[in-house]
Amino acid sequence: MGVVQKVEDGKFVESNSAASLAEAKKKAQSSNTLDKDAFLQLLVAQMKYQDPLEPTSNTEYISQYATFSELEQMQNMSASMDLFRASSLVGETVLLKVKDSQGRETTVQGNVDYVVYEKNKAYLSVNGDLYSMDDLDTVADPTYLEAYRMGAEFLNILNKLPDINNLTIADRAKVEEMGKMYDNMNEYQRSFLTDEQIDSMKKYVAKMKDLVAIAEANKGDDEDGGDDDKGGDDK
């Protein structure tokens, strides 16, 4: 499968996933510490070039090695915990904060399909792309996401309505949809709306009821007038 790279202003731009992996690799390289082999090489060099008149005691060497081993075990334990945490995210909906090659931060949302491990680093597969665990911002509860979605749809309708003084019967479907959406919300979902937004919705619904009542009354008058005219023709 080919890779498609975005182009802006005549320049190639890295995808969010590519930028995430590049940043993770950069952090890993900048934070590299001595491993056990490198430590042993330094220890041997220290022993080789020590002052023969004032040699370092064996006890000190053993102490240094024990300290390094303890630190290595702690690092391995920390890596294991990160990998375990990453595994527990499979199937969860997450929000990732990713910086692209231009340094701009974007948000990626989706379900974690699987986890890839490489050199004690975990990478999350979201929407078909891999992202570093370092980019994880939020693990979202489905209840929260549903409430957020409903709130966004509600506000989308409310914000597109004309000023209440310019409301017409043509806006009836939108106003009634907004009112029905609010009625179907539970208390938690309604908590995503402000008191001002709820009050505005109620004013629109009340105004629309008045407009509908007036329209129906006018329709009734027109029908009554039509019957009277027809009756007059029969005489």
CSV table of C-alpha atoms in Angstrom, one decimal:
chain,number,residue,atom,x,y,z
A,1,MET,CA,0.0,0.0,0.0
A,2,GLY,CA,1.5,3.4,-1.0
A,3,VAL,CA,2.0,6.3,1.4
A,4,VAL,CA,0.3,9.6,0.5
A,5,GLN,CA,2.1,12.6,1.9
A,6,LYS,CA,0.3,15.9,2.3
A,7,VAL,CA,1.6,19.0,0.5
A,8,GLU,CA,1.2,22.6,1.7
A,9,ASP,CA,2.7,25.6,0.0
A,10,GLY,CA,4.7,23.3,-2.3
A,11,LYS,CA,6.3,21.5,0.6
A,12,PHE,CA,5.8,18.0,1.9
A,13,VAL,CA,4.1,17.9,5.3
A,14,GLU,CA,4.4,15.0,7.7
A,15,SER,CA,1.2,13.2,8.8
A,16,ASN,CA,0.2,13.4,12.4
A,17,SER,CA,1.3,9.8,12.8
A,18,ALA,CA,4.7,10.3,11.2
A,19,ALA,CA,5.3,13.4,13.3
A,20,SER,CA,4.3,11.5,16.4
A,21,LEU,CA,6.7,8.6,15.7
A,22,ALA,CA,9.5,11.0,14.8
A,23,GLU,CA,9.1,12.9,18.0
A,24,ALA,CA,9.1,9.7,20.0
A,25,LYS,CA,12.3,8.6,18.3
A,26,LYS,CA,13.9,11.9,19.0
A,27,LYS,CA,12.9,11.8,22.7
A,28,ALA,CA,14.3,8.2,23.0
A,29,GLN,CA,17.6,9.2,21.5
A,30,SER,CA,18.0,12.3,23.6
A,31,SER,CA,17.1,10.4,26.8
A,32,ASN,CA,19.3,7.4,26.1
A,33,THR,CA,21.2,6.2,29.2
A,34,LEU,CA,24.1,3.8,29.7
A,35,ASP,CA,23.1,0.2,29.5
A,36,LYS,CA,24.7,-2.6,31.4
A,37,ASP,CA,27.3,-3.3,28.7
A,38,ALA,CA,28.4,0.3,28.5
A,39,PHE,CA,28.6,0.5,32.3
A,40,LEU,CA,30.8,-2.6,32.4
A,41,GLN,CA,33.1,-1.2,29.8
A,42,LEU,CA,33.5,2.0,31.8
A,43,LEU,CA,34.1,-0.1,34.9
A,44,VAL,CA,36.8,-2.1,33.2
A,45,ALA,CA,38.4,1.1,31.9
A,46,GLN,CA,38.4,2.6,35.4
A,47,MET,CA,40.1,-0.5,36.8
A,48,LYS,CA,42.6,-0.5,33.9
A,49,TYR,CA,43.7,3.1,34.3
A,50,GLN,CA,43.4,3.5,38.0
A,51,ASP,CA,46.3,4.8,40.1
A,52,PRO,CA,48.3,1.7,41.0
A,53,LEU,CA,49.5,3.5,44.2
A,54,GLU,CA,45.9,4.2,45.3
A,55,PRO,CA,43.7,1.5,43.7
A,56,THR,CA,40.0,1.5,44.1
A,57,SER,CA,38.8,-1.1,46.5
A,58,ASN,CA,36.8,-4.1,45.3
A,59,THR,CA,34.1,-3.2,47.7
A,60,GLU,CA,33.6,0.2,45.9
A,61,TYR,CA,33.3,-1.5,42.5
A,62,ILE,CA,30.7,-4.0,43.8
A,63,SER,CA,28.8,-1.1,45.3
A,64,GLN,CA,28.8,0.8,42.0
A,65,TYR,CA,27.6,-2.3,40.1
A,66,ALA,CA,24.9,-3.0,42.7
A,67,THR,CA,23.6,0.6,42.4
A,68,PHE,CA,23.5,0.3,38.6
A,69,SER,CA,21.7,-3.0,38.7
A,70,GLU,CA,19.1,-1.6,41.1
A,71,LEU,CA,18.6,1.4,38.8
A,72,GLU,CA,18.3,-0.9,35.8
A,73,GLN,CA,15.6,-3.0,37.5
A,74,MET,CA,13.6,0.2,38.4
A,75,GLN,CA,13.8,1.3,34.7
A,76,ASN,CA,12.7,-2.1,33.5
A,77,MET,CA,9.8,-2.1,36.0
A,78,SER,CA,8.7,1.4,34.8
A,79,ALA,CA,8.8,0.2,31.2
A,80,SER,CA,6.8,-2.9,32.1
A,81,MET,CA,4.1,-0.7,33.7
A,82,ASP,CA,4.0,1.5,30.6
A,83,LEU,CA,3.5,-1.5,28.4
A,84,PHE,CA,0.8,-2.9,30.7
A,85,ARG,CA,-1.0,0.5,30.7
A,86,ALA,CA,-0.8,0.6,26.9
A,87,SER,CA,-2.3,-2.9,26.6
A,88,SER,CA,-5.2,-1.9,28.8
A,89,LEU,CA,-6.1,0.8,26.3
A,90,VAL,CA,-7.0,-1.6,23.5
A,91,GLY,CA,-10.7,-1.0,22.6
A,92,GLU,CA,-10.8,2.3,24.5
A,93,THR,CA,-11.5,5.7,22.9
A,94,VAL,CA,-8.6,8.1,23.3
A,95,LEU,CA,-7.7,11.7,22.6
A,96,LEU,CA,-4.1,12.3,21.4
A,97,LYS,CA,-2.4,15.7,21.3
A,98,VAL,CA,0.1,15.5,18.4
A,99,LYS,CA,2.5,18.1,17.1
A,100,ASP,CA,3.1,18.1,13.3
A,101,SER,CA,6.4,18.9,11.6
A,102,GLN,CA,5.6,22.6,11.8
A,103,GLY,CA,5.1,22.5,15.6
A,104,ARG,CA,1.3,22.9,15.4
A,105,GLU,CA,-0.7,20.9,17.9
A,106,THR,CA,-3.6,18.9,16.6
A,107,THR,CA,-6.0,16.5,18.3
A,108,VAL,CA,-6.6,12.9,17.1
A,109,GLN,CA,-9.6,11.0,18.4
A,110,GLY,CA,-10.4,7.3,17.9
A,111,ASN,CA,-10.4,3.8,19.3
A,112,VAL,CA,-7.2,1.9,20.1
A,113,ASP,CA,-7.2,-1.1,17.8
A,114,TYR,CA,-3.9,-2.7,19.0
A,115,VAL,CA,-0.5,-1.8,20.6
A,116,VAL,CA,2.9,-2.2,19.1
A,117,TYR,CA,6.0,-2.6,21.3
A,118,GLU,CA,9.5,-1.6,20.2
A,119,LYS,CA,12.5,-1.2,22.4
A,120,ASN,CA,10.4,-1.0,25.6
A,121,LYS,CA,8.2,1.7,23.9
A,122,ALA,CA,4.5,1.4,23.3
A,123,TYR,CA,2.8,2.7,20.2
A,124,LEU,CA,-1.0,2.9,19.9
A,125,SER,CA,-2.8,2.1,16.6
A,126,VAL,CA,-5.6,4.7,16.2
A,127,ASN,CA,-7.5,5.2,13.0
A,128,GLY,CA,-5.0,3.0,11.2
A,129,ASP,CA,-1.9,4.9,12.2
A,130,LEU,CA,0.6,4.5,15.0
A,131,TYR,CA,1.1,7.1,17.7
A,132,SER,CA,3.5,7.3,20.6
A,133,MET,CA,2.1,6.7,24.1
A,134,ASP,CA,3.7,10.1,25.0
A,135,ASP,CA,1.0,11.8,22.9
A,136,LEU,CA,-1.9,10.3,24.9
A,137,ASP,CA,-3.9,13.1,26.5
A,138,THR,CA,-7.3,11.6,27.5
A,139,VAL,CA,-8.9,8.2,27.8
A,140,ALA,CA,-12.6,9.1,27.2
A,141,ASP,CA,-15.5,7.2,28.7
A,142,PRO,CA,-18.2,6.4,26.1
A,143,THR,CA,-20.8,8.1,28.3
A,144,TYR,CA,-18.8,11.3,28.2
A,145,LEU,CA,-18.4,11.1,24.5
A,146,GLU,CA,-22.1,10.6,23.9
A,147,ALA,CA,-22.9,13.5,26.2
A,148,TYR,CA,-20.3,15.6,24.4
A,149,ARG,CA,-21.7,14.7,21.0
A,150,MET,CA,-25.3,15.5,21.9
A,151,GLY,CA,-24.2,18.8,23.4
A,152,ALA,CA,-22.3,19.7,20.2
A,153,GLU,CA,-25.3,18.8,18.0
A,154,PHE,CA,-27.6,20.8,20.2
A,155,LEU,CA,-25.4,23.9,20.0
A,156,ASN,CA,-25.0,23.5,16.3
A,157,ILE,CA,-28.7,23.9,15.8
A,158,LEU,CA,-29.0,26.7,18.4
A,159,ASN,CA,-26.2,28.7,16.8
A,160,LYS,CA,-27.6,28.5,13.3
A,161,LEU,CA,-31.0,29.8,14.3
A,162,PRO,CA,-31.7,33.5,13.5
A,163,ASP,CA,-32.2,36.1,16.1
A,164,ILE,CA,-35.3,35.2,18.1
A,165,ASN,CA,-37.0,38.4,16.9
A,166,ASN,CA,-36.5,37.2,13.3
A,167,LEU,CA,-37.8,33.7,13.9
A,168,THR,CA,-40.3,32.5,11.4
A,169,ILE,CA,-42.5,29.4,11.0
A,170,ALA,CA,-39.9,28.2,8.4
A,171,ASP,CA,-37.6,27.5,11.4
A,172,ARG,CA,-40.1,25.2,13.0
A,173,ALA,CA,-38.4,21.9,12.2
A,174,LYS,CA,-35.1,23.1,13.7
A,175,VAL,CA,-36.6,24.5,16.8
A,176,GLU,CA,-38.7,21.4,17.5
A,177,GLU,CA,-35.7,19.1,16.8
A,178,MET,CA,-33.7,21.1,19.4
A,179,GLY,CA,-36.4,21.0,21.9
A,180,LYS,CA,-36.9,17.2,21.4
A,181,MET,CA,-33.1,16.7,21.7
A,182,TYR,CA,-33.1,18.5,25.1
A,183,ASP,CA,-36.1,16.5,26.3
A,184,ASN,CA,-34.3,13.3,25.5
A,185,MET,CA,-31.2,14.3,27.4
A,186,ASN,CA,-30.5,12.9,30.9
A,187,GLU,CA,-29.3,15.1,33.7
A,188,TYR,CA,-25.6,14.3,33.0
A,189,GLN,CA,-25.9,15.2,29.3
A,190,ARG,CA,-27.7,18.4,30.2
A,191,SER,CA,-24.8,19.4,32.4
A,192,PHE,CA,-22.8,20.0,29.2
A,193,LEU,CA,-25.0,22.9,28.4
A,194,THR,CA,-24.9,26.3,30.2
A,195,ASP,CA,-27.9,27.9,31.9
A,196,GLU,CA,-27.8,30.6,29.3
A,197,GLN,CA,-28.0,28.1,26.4
A,198,ILE,CA,-30.8,26.2,28.1
A,199,ASP,CA,-32.7,29.5,28.7
A,200,SER,CA,-32.2,30.6,25.1
A,201,MET,CA,-33.5,27.2,23.9
A,202,LYS,CA,-36.7,27.6,26.0
A,203,LYS,CA,-37.3,31.0,24.6
A,204,TYR,CA,-37.0,29.8,21.0
A,205,VAL,CA,-39.4,26.9,21.8
A,206,ALA,CA,-41.9,29.2,23.4
A,207,LYS,CA,-41.7,31.7,20.6
A,208,MET,CA,-42.2,29.0,18.0
A,209,LYS,CA,-45.3,27.7,19.8
A,210,ASP,CA,-46.8,31.2,19.5
A,211,LEU,CA,-45.9,31.3,15.8
A,212,VAL,CA,-47.5,27.9,15.2
A,213,ALA,CA,-50.6,28.9,17.1
A,214,ILE,CA,-50.9,32.1,15.0
A,215,ALA,CA,-50.3,30.3,11.8
A,216,GLU,CA,-53.0,27.7,12.6
A,217,ALA,CA,-55.5,30.4,13.7
A,218,ASN,CA,-54.9,32.2,10.4
A,219,LYS,CA,-55.4,29.0,8.5
A,220,GLY,CA,-58.6,28.4,10.3
A,221,ASP,CA,-59.9,31.8,9.5
A,222,ASP,CA,-59.0,31.3,5.8
A,223,GLU,CA,-60.9,28.1,5.7
A,224,ASP,CA,-63.9,29.6,7.4
A,225,GLY,CA,-63.9,32.5,5.0
A,226,GLY,CA,-63.7,30.1,2.1
A,227,ASP,CA,-66.8,28.2,3.3
A,228,ASP,CA,-68.7,31.5,3.7
A,229,ASP,CA,-67.9,32.6,0.2
A,230,LYS,CA,-69.0,29.2,-1.2
A,231,GLY,CA,-72.2,29.4,0.7
A,232,GLY,CA,-73.0,32.8,-0.7
A,233,ASP,CA,-72.5,31.5,-4.3
A,234,ASP,CA,-75.2,28.9,-3.7
A,235,LYS,CA,-77.8,31.4,-2.8
